[in-house]
Amino acid sequence: MEQLQNLLIAFVDVFSSPETMFFTTVGIVTGVILGAIPGLSSTVGLALVIPFSYYLSPLSAIAMMYAMHKAGTYGGSIVAILINTPGTAAAACTQLDGYPLTLQGKSGKALRTAAISSAIGDFCSDMLLIFGSVYVAKLVWICGPVEIVGILFFALVLISGITGKSPLKGLFSACLGILLSLVGLDPANLASRFTFGYYKLDGGLGLIPVLTGLFILSEVFIQVESVVLNNGNIGRKVTARKSNNKDDNRLTLREFKSLIPTISLSTVIGSIIGILPGLGAAVAPFISYGQAKSISKHPERFGHGALEGVAAAESANNAVCGANLIPLFSFGIPGSTDAALMMSVFMINGIEFGPMIFQKHTDLVYGIYVTGLIAIAGYFLIGMTCARKIGEVISRISVKVLYPSVLIISFIGVFADKNSTFSLIIFVVFGIIGYFMKKYEFPIPPLIISFMLGLQFETNLRQALAISDSGFLIFLMRPISCILIMFSFMLLAWNIGRSIKGNKSEDVLYEE
């Protein structure tokens, strides 16, 4: 099989490259730590890496980010289990049964269940990515600009409707992202657009200051505000007792066998959700948790320290990691926020993402696959040996050290991008925008993804209209684009109706 041969070649190349191995290891360790720090997560780490990716080879940069993404998704479970404070949104489900196990003196058992379940779910998802994405990409090769417009339009509508609490707010974020992508020179006639006569905007809004401002600076503002209001540190000390019973600190073979059906089902659910753009690791664990509880012989144990609950949540959220790269590699559409940040490194290095990447950059693609498998082994080893110690150390970190350090690194990275103070201005402006978006619950992922796909959408739209004698009717004359656009408008109408209905319900509650 061609994929297996390419994978073996990539294994040799990666293990013979000290640079790639070093930065993959850095990504693993940093990802676990950032994932375990409440309020940061691997997303902040990925945004921090982007400015420095100029100085690395494309494989080293993306390998570090991919490893950080995987390890960070797992890392959130550590503090969720030990101190009942999820390090990431994806780990919020893990704490439902993880922390009760800690209170029972079984934190070791819970931590090992999380590590094993995460690794299995992640590995199976990676197998789907490695051996499945190339076949999905072959379907895209037959698509022209008309079909690409339909795919992108459907993806943007889908992402705007399922991220955040309000579909209308998600739609607003997506439209704002498209609008921001138009700033600069028109690629067709080089006319200035939305620059207001300011020449520094002719090159458009820089990707790095926009991403780091929205993700990092806004999060620093939110966390500083939270600390000021709560007058405390980011976490709590681990005070739960540790059992002297060896079985309470390990996962027995019998217990593992009983978890296999739960892990298998949750892995399938997480992989399916990972393929769908916009859902991400925050949704998968709760769906899997509900399914695991419904098929369990002892559903009454869930929420009180059930190992099945920990296994379901962790195998599902890490199963998303590999699968959400499938739409990126196959369609050129990021399946999650972290995938969008990784996509920015492709853009910085001039690498064409989408189905052509399998032909033009085969070595890079399979190198990423290999580093993903290395990352799974890395965070599994960390989880099985020193997860508790990491949780204890992180619970004592002072915000007086943490957030100023993140802020300084962000400013250095943004300035190093183009050695321009104008980039710092964009960084601060979008940090403020991101802060208010988070405060008023406007989802940021639709804005980022539409901002990154805006130029591609515009280019394909113009090409489709250029080859058409029927104007916009061409999108209804091609079966693939027609079906996708019809589904998009149906989904759009359903989201708007759901949002209006939700607002009316809130008004009734408020009047009562």
Coordinates of C-alpha atoms in Angstrom, one line a residue:
M1 CA 0.0 0.0 0.0
E2 CA 1.3 3.4 -1.0
Q3 CA 0.4 5.1 2.2
L4 CA 2.2 2.6 4.3
Q5 CA 5.3 2.9 2.2
N6 CA 5.3 6.7 2.5
L7 CA 4.7 6.4 6.2
L8 CA 7.8 4.1 6.7
I9 CA 9.9 6.5 4.6
A10 CA 8.7 9.4 6.8
F11 CA 9.6 7.5 10.0
V12 CA 13.2 7.2 8.8
D13 CA 13.3 10.9 7.8
V14 CA 11.8 12.2 11.0
F15 CA 14.0 10.0 13.3
S16 CA 17.1 11.0 11.4
S17 CA 16.3 14.7 11.8
P18 CA 17.4 16.1 15.2
E19 CA 15.7 19.4 14.6
T20 CA 12.3 17.8 13.9
M21 CA 12.6 15.4 16.9
F22 CA 13.6 18.2 19.2
F23 CA 10.7 20.5 18.3
T24 CA 8.3 17.6 18.4
T25 CA 9.4 16.9 22.0
V26 CA 9.1 20.6 22.8
G27 CA 5.6 20.5 21.5
I28 CA 4.7 17.5 23.6
V29 CA 6.0 18.8 26.9
T30 CA 4.7 22.4 26.3
G31 CA 1.3 21.1 25.2
V32 CA 0.8 19.0 28.3
I33 CA 1.8 21.9 30.5
L34 CA -0.3 24.5 28.7
G35 CA -3.2 22.2 28.5
A36 CA -3.0 21.6 32.3
I37 CA -3.0 25.4 33.1
P38 CA -6.6 26.6 33.4
G39 CA -7.2 29.5 31.1
L40 CA -4.4 28.9 28.6
S41 CA -4.7 25.6 26.7
S42 CA -2.7 24.5 23.7
T43 CA -4.5 27.1 21.5
V44 CA -2.5 29.9 23.2
G45 CA 0.7 27.9 22.7
L46 CA 0.0 27.4 19.0
A47 CA -0.6 31.1 18.6
L48 CA 2.6 31.9 20.4
V49 CA 4.5 29.5 18.0
I50 CA 3.3 31.1 14.8
P51 CA 5.6 34.2 14.8
F52 CA 8.6 32.1 15.4
S53 CA 7.8 29.5 12.6
Y54 CA 9.6 31.8 10.1
Y55 CA 12.9 30.6 11.7
L56 CA 12.0 26.8 11.5
S57 CA 11.6 24.4 8.6
P58 CA 7.9 23.9 7.7
L59 CA 7.9 20.3 9.1
S60 CA 9.5 21.3 12.4
A61 CA 7.1 24.2 12.9
I62 CA 4.0 22.2 12.1
A63 CA 5.3 19.1 14.0
M64 CA 5.7 21.2 17.1
M65 CA 2.2 22.7 16.7
Y66 CA 0.6 19.3 16.0
A67 CA 2.3 17.7 19.0
M68 CA 1.3 20.6 21.1
H69 CA -2.3 20.3 19.9
K70 CA -2.5 16.6 20.8
A71 CA -0.7 16.8 24.1
G72 CA -2.6 19.9 25.1
T73 CA -5.9 18.2 24.5
Y74 CA -4.8 15.4 26.9
G75 CA -3.2 17.8 29.4
G76 CA -6.5 19.4 30.4
S77 CA -7.5 16.2 32.0
I78 CA -4.8 16.4 34.6
V79 CA -6.1 19.3 36.6
A80 CA -9.7 18.3 35.8
I81 CA -9.1 15.1 37.7
L82 CA -6.8 16.4 40.5
I83 CA -8.3 19.8 41.4
N84 CA -11.7 19.8 39.7
T85 CA -10.7 22.7 37.3
P86 CA -10.5 21.6 33.7
G87 CA -7.4 23.0 31.9
T88 CA -9.3 23.0 28.6
A89 CA -13.0 23.1 27.5
A90 CA -12.6 19.6 26.3
A91 CA -11.7 18.4 29.8
A92 CA -14.8 19.8 31.4
C93 CA -16.5 16.5 30.9
T94 CA -13.6 14.5 32.4
Q95 CA -13.9 16.3 35.8
L96 CA -17.5 14.9 36.2
D97 CA -16.1 11.5 37.2
G98 CA -12.3 12.2 37.4
Y99 CA -12.5 14.5 40.5
P100 CA -14.9 12.1 42.5
L101 CA -12.3 9.4 41.9
T102 CA -9.6 11.7 43.3
L103 CA -11.7 12.3 46.4
Q104 CA -11.9 8.6 46.8
G105 CA -8.1 8.3 46.8
K106 CA -8.1 6.9 43.2
S107 CA -6.4 9.8 41.4
G108 CA -3.7 7.4 40.0
K109 CA -6.4 5.2 38.6
A110 CA -8.2 8.1 37.0
L111 CA -5.0 9.7 35.6
R112 CA -4.0 6.4 34.0
T113 CA -7.4 5.8 32.6
A114 CA -7.3 9.2 31.0
A115 CA -3.8 8.7 29.5
I116 CA -4.7 5.2 28.1
S117 CA -8.1 6.3 26.7
S118 CA -6.6 9.5 25.1
A119 CA -3.8 7.6 23.5
I120 CA -6.1 4.9 22.0
G121 CA -8.7 7.4 20.7
D122 CA -5.9 9.6 19.3
F123 CA -4.1 6.6 17.6
C124 CA -7.3 5.3 15.9
S125 CA -8.2 8.8 14.7
D126 CA -4.7 9.1 13.3
M127 CA -5.1 5.9 11.4
L128 CA -8.3 7.3 9.9
L129 CA -6.4 10.5 8.9
I130 CA -3.4 8.6 7.4
F131 CA -5.3 6.0 5.4
G132 CA -8.6 7.9 4.7
S133 CA -7.8 11.6 3.9
V134 CA -6.1 10.9 0.6
Y135 CA -9.3 9.1 -0.7
V136 CA -11.4 12.1 0.4
A137 CA -9.0 14.4 -1.4
K138 CA -9.5 12.4 -4.6
L139 CA -13.1 13.4 -4.6
V140 CA -12.1 17.1 -4.3
W141 CA -9.8 16.8 -7.3
I142 CA -12.8 16.6 -9.6
C143 CA -14.2 19.8 -8.3
G144 CA -13.9 23.1 -10.1
P145 CA -14.2 26.7 -8.7
V146 CA -18.0 26.4 -8.7
E147 CA -18.0 23.3 -6.5
I148 CA -15.2 24.8 -4.3
V149 CA -17.4 27.9 -3.6
G150 CA -20.3 25.6 -2.6
I151 CA -18.0 23.6 -0.2
L152 CA -16.5 26.8 1.3
F153 CA -19.9 28.4 1.7
F154 CA -21.4 25.3 3.4
A155 CA -18.4 25.1 5.7
L156 CA -18.6 28.7 6.8
V157 CA -22.4 28.4 7.4
L158 CA -21.8 25.2 9.4
I159 CA -19.0 26.7 11.5
S160 CA -21.0 29.9 12.2
G161 CA -24.0 27.9 13.3
I162 CA -22.5 25.4 15.7
T163 CA -19.8 27.4 17.5
G164 CA -21.0 29.6 20.4
K165 CA -24.3 29.8 22.1
S166 CA -26.0 32.0 19.5
P167 CA -26.1 31.1 15.8
L168 CA -26.7 34.8 14.9
K169 CA -23.6 35.8 16.8
G170 CA -21.6 33.0 15.0
L171 CA -22.9 34.3 11.7
F172 CA -21.9 37.8 12.6
S173 CA -18.4 36.6 13.4
A174 CA -18.1 34.8 10.1
C175 CA -19.2 37.8 8.1
L176 CA -16.8 40.0 10.0
G177 CA -14.0 37.6 9.2
I178 CA -14.9 37.7 5.5
L179 CA -15.0 41.5 5.6
L180 CA -11.6 41.7 7.3
S181 CA -10.1 39.4 4.7
L182 CA -10.9 42.0 2.0
V183 CA -8.7 44.7 3.6
G184 CA -5.8 45.5 1.3
L185 CA -5.2 45.5 -2.4
D186 CA -7.8 43.8 -4.7
P187 CA -5.9 40.8 -6.3
A188 CA -7.6 41.4 -9.6
N189 CA -6.9 45.0 -10.3
L190 CA -4.6 46.1 -7.3
A191 CA -7.1 48.7 -6.2
S192 CA -7.1 49.6 -2.5
R193 CA -10.1 48.2 -0.4
F194 CA -11.1 49.3 3.1
T195 CA -7.6 50.9 3.7
F196 CA -9.0 54.4 4.2
G197 CA -6.0 55.8 2.4
Y198 CA -3.5 54.3 4.9
Y199 CA -0.8 52.7 2.9
K200 CA 0.3 50.3 5.6
L201 CA -3.0 48.5 5.1
D202 CA -2.3 47.8 1.4
G203 CA -0.8 44.5 2.4
G204 CA -3.9 43.5 4.4
L205 CA -4.2 42.8 8.0
G206 CA -1.3 40.6 9.1
L207 CA -2.2 37.1 9.9
I208 CA 0.1 36.8 12.9
P209 CA -1.0 40.0 14.8
V210 CA -4.7 39.2 14.1
L211 CA -4.4 35.6 15.4
T212 CA -2.2 36.4 18.4
G213 CA -4.4 39.4 19.4
L214 CA -7.6 37.5 19.2
F215 CA -6.4 34.4 21.0
I216 CA -3.6 35.4 23.3
L217 CA -4.0 39.1 24.3
S218 CA -7.8 38.7 24.7
E219 CA -7.3 35.7 26.9
V220 CA -4.7 37.6 29.0
F221 CA -7.3 40.4 29.5
I222 CA -9.9 37.9 30.5
Q223 CA -7.7 36.0 32.9
V224 CA -6.3 39.2 34.5
E225 CA -9.9 40.5 35.0
S226 CA -10.8 37.1 36.6
V227 CA -7.8 37.3 38.9
V228 CA -8.6 40.9 39.9
L229 CA -12.2 39.9 40.7
N230 CA -11.3 36.7 42.5
N231 CA -8.0 37.9 44.1
G232 CA -6.3 34.5 43.8
N233 CA -4.1 32.2 41.8
I234 CA -5.1 30.1 38.8
G235 CA -5.7 27.0 40.7
R236 CA -5.9 25.2 44.0
K237 CA -3.5 23.0 45.8
V238 CA -4.0 19.3 45.4
T239 CA -5.4 18.3 48.8
A240 CA -7.2 15.1 48.1
R241 CA -5.8 12.1 49.9
K242 CA -3.7 9.5 48.1
S243 CA -4.6 5.9 48.7
N244 CA -2.0 3.4 49.9
N245 CA -3.8 0.6 48.0
K246 CA -1.8 -0.3 44.9
D247 CA -5.0 -1.1 42.9
D248 CA -6.3 2.4 43.6
N249 CA -3.3 3.9 41.8
R250 CA -3.3 1.7 38.7
L251 CA -5.6 0.4 36.0
T252 CA -6.0 -3.3 36.3
L253 CA -6.2 -5.5 33.2
R254 CA -9.8 -6.5 34.1
E255 CA -10.8 -2.9 34.4
F256 CA -9.2 -2.1 31.1
K257 CA -11.1 -4.9 29.3
S258 CA -14.3 -3.6 30.7
L259 CA -13.6 -0.1 29.3
I260 CA -12.9 -1.4 25.7
P261 CA -16.5 -1.0 24.5
T262 CA -16.7 2.5 25.9
I263 CA -13.4 3.6 24.4
S264 CA -14.3 2.1 21.0
L265 CA -17.7 3.8 20.8
S266 CA -16.3 7.1 22.0
T267 CA -13.4 6.9 19.5
V268 CA -15.8 6.5 16.7
I269 CA -18.0 9.4 17.9
G270 CA -14.9 11.7 18.4
S271 CA -13.6 10.9 15.0
I272 CA -16.9 11.6 13.2
I273 CA -17.2 14.9 15.1
G274 CA -13.6 15.8 14.3
I275 CA -14.2 15.5 10.6
L276 CA -17.1 18.0 10.7
P277 CA -15.7 21.6 10.6
G278 CA -16.2 23.7 13.6
L279 CA -17.4 21.2 16.3
G280 CA -14.1 20.4 17.8
A281 CA -13.0 18.6 21.0
A282 CA -15.3 20.5 23.3
V283 CA -18.5 18.9 21.9
A284 CA -17.3 15.3 21.4
P285 CA -16.7 14.3 25.1
F286 CA -20.2 15.3 26.2
I287 CA -21.9 13.4 23.4
S288 CA -19.7 10.3 24.0
Y289 CA -20.3 10.6 27.8
G290 CA -24.1 10.6 27.2
Q291 CA -23.8 7.6 24.9
A292 CA -21.6 5.7 27.4
K293 CA -24.0 6.3 30.2
S294 CA -27.0 5.2 28.1
I295 CA -25.4 1.8 27.3
S296 CA -23.7 1.2 30.7
K297 CA -24.9 -1.6 33.0
H298 CA -24.5 0.8 35.9
P299 CA -25.5 4.3 34.7
E300 CA -26.0 5.4 38.3
R301 CA -22.2 5.4 38.9
F302 CA -21.7 8.2 36.3
G303 CA -21.0 11.5 38.1
H304 CA -19.8 9.7 41.2
G305 CA -16.5 8.2 40.0
A306 CA -17.2 5.9 37.1
L307 CA -14.1 4.9 35.1
E308 CA -16.3 4.7 32.0
G309 CA -17.1 8.4 32.3
V310 CA -13.4 9.3 32.3
A311 CA -12.6 6.9 29.4
A312 CA -15.5 8.1 27.3
A313 CA -14.6 11.8 27.7
E314 CA -10.9 11.4 27.1
S315 CA -11.0 8.9 24.2
A316 CA -13.5 11.2 22.4
N317 CA -11.7 14.5 22.8
N318 CA -8.4 13.1 21.6
A319 CA -10.0 11.2 18.8
V320 CA -10.9 14.7 17.4
C321 CA -7.3 15.6 17.0
G322 CA -6.3 13.5 14.0
A323 CA -9.8 13.6 12.4
N324 CA -10.0 17.4 12.3
L325 CA -7.0 17.5 9.9
I326 CA -9.0 15.5 7.3
P327 CA -11.0 18.6 6.1
L328 CA -7.8 20.7 6.2
F329 CA -5.8 18.3 4.0
S330 CA -8.6 17.2 1.8
F331 CA -10.6 20.4 1.3
G332 CA -8.3 23.1 2.6
I333 CA -10.8 23.9 5.3
P334 CA -9.6 23.8 9.0
G335 CA -11.8 21.5 11.1
S336 CA -11.1 23.4 14.4
T337 CA -9.4 26.5 15.8
D338 CA -6.1 24.6 16.4
A339 CA -6.2 23.3 12.8
A340 CA -6.7 26.9 11.6
L341 CA -3.6 28.0 13.5
M342 CA -1.7 25.1 11.9
M343 CA -3.0 26.1 8.5
S344 CA -1.5 29.6 9.0
V345 CA 2.0 28.0 9.0
F346 CA 1.2 26.4 5.7
M347 CA 0.2 29.9 4.4
I348 CA 3.3 31.6 5.8
N349 CA 5.5 29.1 4.0
G350 CA 3.6 29.3 0.8
I351 CA 2.4 25.7 0.9
E352 CA -0.8 25.0 -1.0
F353 CA -3.2 23.3 1.3
G354 CA -6.1 21.2 0.1
P355 CA -6.0 18.1 -2.1
M356 CA -2.9 19.1 -4.0
I357 CA -0.8 18.9 -0.9
F358 CA -0.7 15.1 -1.3
Q359 CA 0.9 15.5 -4.7
K360 CA 3.2 18.5 -4.1
H361 CA 4.2 18.0 -0.5
T362 CA 4.0 14.2 0.2
D363 CA 7.1 14.2 2.4
L364 CA 5.7 17.0 4.6
V365 CA 2.2 15.4 5.0
Y366 CA 3.6 12.0 6.0
G367 CA 6.2 13.7 8.2
I368 CA 3.3 15.3 10.1
Y369 CA 1.6 12.0 10.4
V370 CA 4.7 10.5 12.0
T371 CA 5.2 13.3 14.4
G372 CA 1.6 12.9 15.4
L373 CA 2.2 9.3 16.3
I374 CA 5.3 10.3 18.3
A375 CA 3.3 12.9 20.1
I376 CA 0.8 10.2 21.2
A377 CA 3.6 8.1 22.6
G378 CA 5.1 11.1 24.3
Y379 CA 2.1 12.4 26.2
F380 CA 1.1 8.8 27.0
L381 CA 4.5 8.3 28.7
I382 CA 4.1 11.6 30.6
G383 CA 0.6 10.7 31.7
M384 CA 1.6 7.3 33.0
T385 CA 4.7 8.5 34.9
C386 CA 4.4 12.1 36.1
A387 CA 0.9 13.5 35.6
R388 CA 0.2 13.9 39.3
K389 CA 3.4 15.8 39.9
I390 CA 2.7 18.1 36.9
G391 CA -0.8 18.8 38.4
E392 CA 0.7 19.6 41.8
V393 CA 3.2 22.1 40.4
I394 CA 0.8 23.8 38.1
S395 CA -1.7 24.3 40.9
R396 CA 0.8 26.5 42.6
I397 CA 1.8 28.7 39.7
S398 CA 1.2 32.4 40.4
V399 CA -0.6 34.5 37.7
K400 CA 1.9 37.3 38.6
V401 CA 4.5 35.2 36.7
L402 CA 2.4 33.4 34.2
Y403 CA 0.5 36.0 32.3
P404 CA 3.2 38.7 32.1
S405 CA 5.5 36.1 30.6
V406 CA 2.9 35.1 28.0
L407 CA 2.3 38.8 27.2
I408 CA 6.0 39.6 26.8
I409 CA 6.5 36.5 24.5
S410 CA 3.5 37.6 22.4
F411 CA 4.8 41.2 21.9
I412 CA 8.2 39.9 20.9
G413 CA 6.7 37.4 18.5
V414 CA 4.4 39.9 16.8
F415 CA 7.2 42.5 16.5
A416 CA 9.6 39.9 15.1
D417 CA 7.1 39.1 12.3
K418 CA 7.9 42.2 10.3
N419 CA 9.9 44.4 12.7
S420 CA 7.0 46.8 12.6
T421 CA 5.3 48.7 15.4
F422 CA 2.2 48.8 13.1
S423 CA 1.9 45.0 13.7
L424 CA 1.8 45.7 17.5
I425 CA -1.0 48.2 16.9
I426 CA -3.0 45.5 15.0
F427 CA -2.2 43.0 17.8
V428 CA -3.5 45.3 20.5
V429 CA -6.6 46.3 18.5
F430 CA -7.6 42.7 17.9
G431 CA -6.8 41.8 21.5
I432 CA -9.4 44.4 22.5
I433 CA -11.8 43.1 19.9
G434 CA -11.3 39.5 21.1
Y435 CA -11.8 40.5 24.7
F436 CA -15.2 42.1 24.0
M437 CA -16.2 39.2 21.7
K438 CA -15.5 36.8 24.6
K439 CA -17.2 39.0 27.1
Y440 CA -20.4 39.2 25.0
E441 CA -20.1 35.6 23.8
F442 CA -19.4 36.2 20.1
P443 CA -17.5 33.0 19.0
I444 CA -14.0 33.7 17.7
P445 CA -13.4 30.5 15.6
P446 CA -15.9 31.6 12.8
L447 CA -14.1 34.9 12.5
I448 CA -10.6 33.4 12.3
I449 CA -11.6 30.6 9.8
S450 CA -13.6 32.9 7.5
F451 CA -10.7 35.5 7.7
M452 CA -8.3 32.8 6.5
L453 CA -10.6 31.4 3.9
G454 CA -11.9 34.7 2.6
L455 CA -9.3 35.2 -0.2
Q456 CA -9.7 31.6 -1.4
F457 CA -13.5 32.0 -1.4
E458 CA -13.3 35.3 -3.3
T459 CA -10.9 33.9 -5.9
N460 CA -13.0 30.8 -6.6
L461 CA -16.1 33.0 -6.7
R462 CA -14.6 35.3 -9.3
Q463 CA -13.4 32.3 -11.4
A464 CA -16.8 30.7 -11.3
L465 CA -18.5 33.8 -12.4
A466 CA -15.9 34.4 -15.2
I467 CA -16.6 31.0 -16.8
S468 CA -20.4 31.4 -16.4
D469 CA -22.8 32.9 -18.9
S470 CA -25.6 32.7 -16.4
G471 CA -24.2 34.7 -13.5
F472 CA -24.9 33.3 -10.1
L473 CA -27.3 30.7 -11.6
I474 CA -24.2 28.6 -12.4
F475 CA -24.2 27.6 -8.7
L476 CA -27.6 26.0 -9.1
M477 CA -26.8 24.4 -12.5
R478 CA -24.0 22.2 -11.0
P479 CA -25.3 19.4 -8.9
I480 CA -22.6 19.4 -6.1
S481 CA -22.7 23.2 -5.6
C482 CA -26.5 23.2 -5.9
I483 CA -27.0 20.6 -3.1
L484 CA -24.4 22.3 -0.9
I485 CA -25.9 25.8 -1.3
M486 CA -29.4 24.5 -0.7
F487 CA -28.3 22.7 2.5
S488 CA -26.4 25.9 3.5
F489 CA -29.5 28.1 3.2
M490 CA -31.7 25.5 5.0
L491 CA -29.1 25.4 7.8
L492 CA -28.9 29.1 7.8
A493 CA -32.7 29.5 8.1
W494 CA -32.8 26.8 10.9
N495 CA -30.0 28.6 12.8
I496 CA -31.7 32.0 12.6
G497 CA -35.0 30.4 13.7
R498 CA -33.3 28.7 16.6
S499 CA -31.6 31.9 17.6
I500 CA -34.9 33.9 17.5
K501 CA -36.7 31.2 19.5
G502 CA -33.9 31.2 22.1
N503 CA -34.2 34.9 22.4
K504 CA -37.9 34.7 23.0
S505 CA -37.4 32.1 25.7
E506 CA -34.9 34.3 27.5
D507 CA -37.4 37.2 27.3
V508 CA -40.1 35.1 28.9
L509 CA -37.8 34.0 31.7
Y510 CA -36.7 37.6 32.3
E511 CA -40.4 38.8 32.5
E512 CA -41.2 36.1 35.0

